[in-house]
Amino acid sequence: MNYFERYRNGEHTQVWAELQALGERVRHEPYLADAEAVAAETMRRVRRNCERIVARLTALGYVFGTFPDGT
């Protein structure tokens, strides 16, 4: 099973530890495509989690502010 499959099966911490242990080798095949897939899936998980947090806070009545620059 490759890193991406393992990550999708819940081995998040283990997969990231192994990818980090590869050092610079992770930037080259045979690891690169798999590492990029893991990184993309991680960001999808981050987005889903952030959306859940925002939805739950909004449901509780939390009012989000803006930064001084208007963003």
Short mmCIF file of C-alpha atoms in Angstrom, two decimals:
data_model
loop_
_atom_site.label_atom_id
_atom_site.label_comp_id
_atom_site.label_asym_id
_atom_site.label_seq_id
_atom_site.Cartn_x
_atom_site.Cartn_y
_atom_site.Cartn_z
CA MET A 1 0.00 0.00 0.00
CA ASN A 2 1.39 3.42 -0.93
CA TYR A 3 1.58 6.50 1.30
CA PHE A 4 -1.63 8.01 -0.08
CA GLU A 5 -3.65 4.84 0.48
CA ARG A 6 -2.27 4.52 3.99
CA TYR A 7 -3.09 8.18 4.69
CA ARG A 8 -6.64 7.68 3.43
CA ASN A 9 -6.92 4.65 5.72
CA GLY A 10 -6.19 6.79 8.77
CA GLU A 11 -2.41 6.50 9.19
CA HIS A 12 -2.03 10.29 9.15
CA THR A 13 0.73 10.70 11.72
CA GLN A 14 2.71 7.67 10.60
CA VAL A 15 2.64 8.65 6.92
CA TRP A 16 3.75 12.22 7.60
CA ALA A 17 6.56 10.99 9.84
CA GLU A 18 7.80 8.64 7.12
CA LEU A 19 7.58 11.32 4.43
CA GLN A 20 9.54 13.74 6.61
CA ALA A 21 12.13 11.06 7.31
CA LEU A 22 12.78 10.79 3.57
CA GLY A 23 14.26 14.28 3.63
CA GLU A 24 15.10 15.66 0.18
CA ARG A 25 14.33 12.30 -1.45
CA VAL A 26 10.62 13.06 -1.00
CA ARG A 27 10.98 15.71 -3.75
CA HIS A 28 11.83 13.08 -6.35
CA GLU A 29 10.24 9.94 -7.73
CA PRO A 30 9.31 7.36 -6.70
CA TYR A 31 8.03 9.42 -3.74
CA LEU A 32 7.03 12.78 -5.23
CA ALA A 33 3.62 11.97 -6.75
CA ASP A 34 2.54 10.07 -3.66
CA ALA A 35 3.75 12.84 -1.33
CA GLU A 36 1.90 15.46 -3.37
CA ALA A 37 -1.29 13.37 -3.17
CA VAL A 38 -0.92 13.12 0.61
CA ALA A 39 -0.36 16.88 0.90
CA ALA A 40 -3.42 17.64 -1.26
CA GLU A 41 -5.59 15.29 0.80
CA THR A 42 -4.29 16.89 4.00
CA MET A 43 -5.38 20.31 2.74
CA ARG A 44 -8.83 18.93 1.82
CA ARG A 45 -9.14 17.65 5.39
CA VAL A 46 -8.04 21.04 6.75
CA ARG A 47 -10.69 22.79 4.63
CA ARG A 48 -13.46 20.42 5.78
CA ASN A 49 -12.45 20.85 9.42
CA CYS A 50 -12.33 24.65 9.14
CA GLU A 51 -15.75 24.70 7.48
CA ARG A 52 -17.15 22.57 10.31
CA ILE A 53 -15.66 24.86 12.94
CA VAL A 54 -17.06 27.98 11.25
CA ALA A 55 -20.50 26.38 10.89
CA ARG A 56 -20.58 25.30 14.53
CA LEU A 57 -19.39 28.65 15.83
CA THR A 58 -21.93 30.47 13.66
CA ALA A 59 -24.70 28.19 14.96
CA LEU A 60 -23.67 29.13 18.49
CA GLY A 61 -24.01 32.82 17.65
CA TYR A 62 -20.35 33.68 17.27
CA VAL A 63 -19.82 36.79 15.18
CA PHE A 64 -16.67 36.85 13.12
CA GLY A 65 -14.87 40.17 12.86
CA THR A 66 -12.74 41.65 10.15
CA PHE A 67 -9.13 42.71 10.04
CA PRO A 68 -8.26 46.41 10.03
CA ASP A 69 -7.65 46.22 6.28
CA GLY A 70 -11.27 45.12 5.75
CA THR A 71 -10.61 41.48 4.96
#
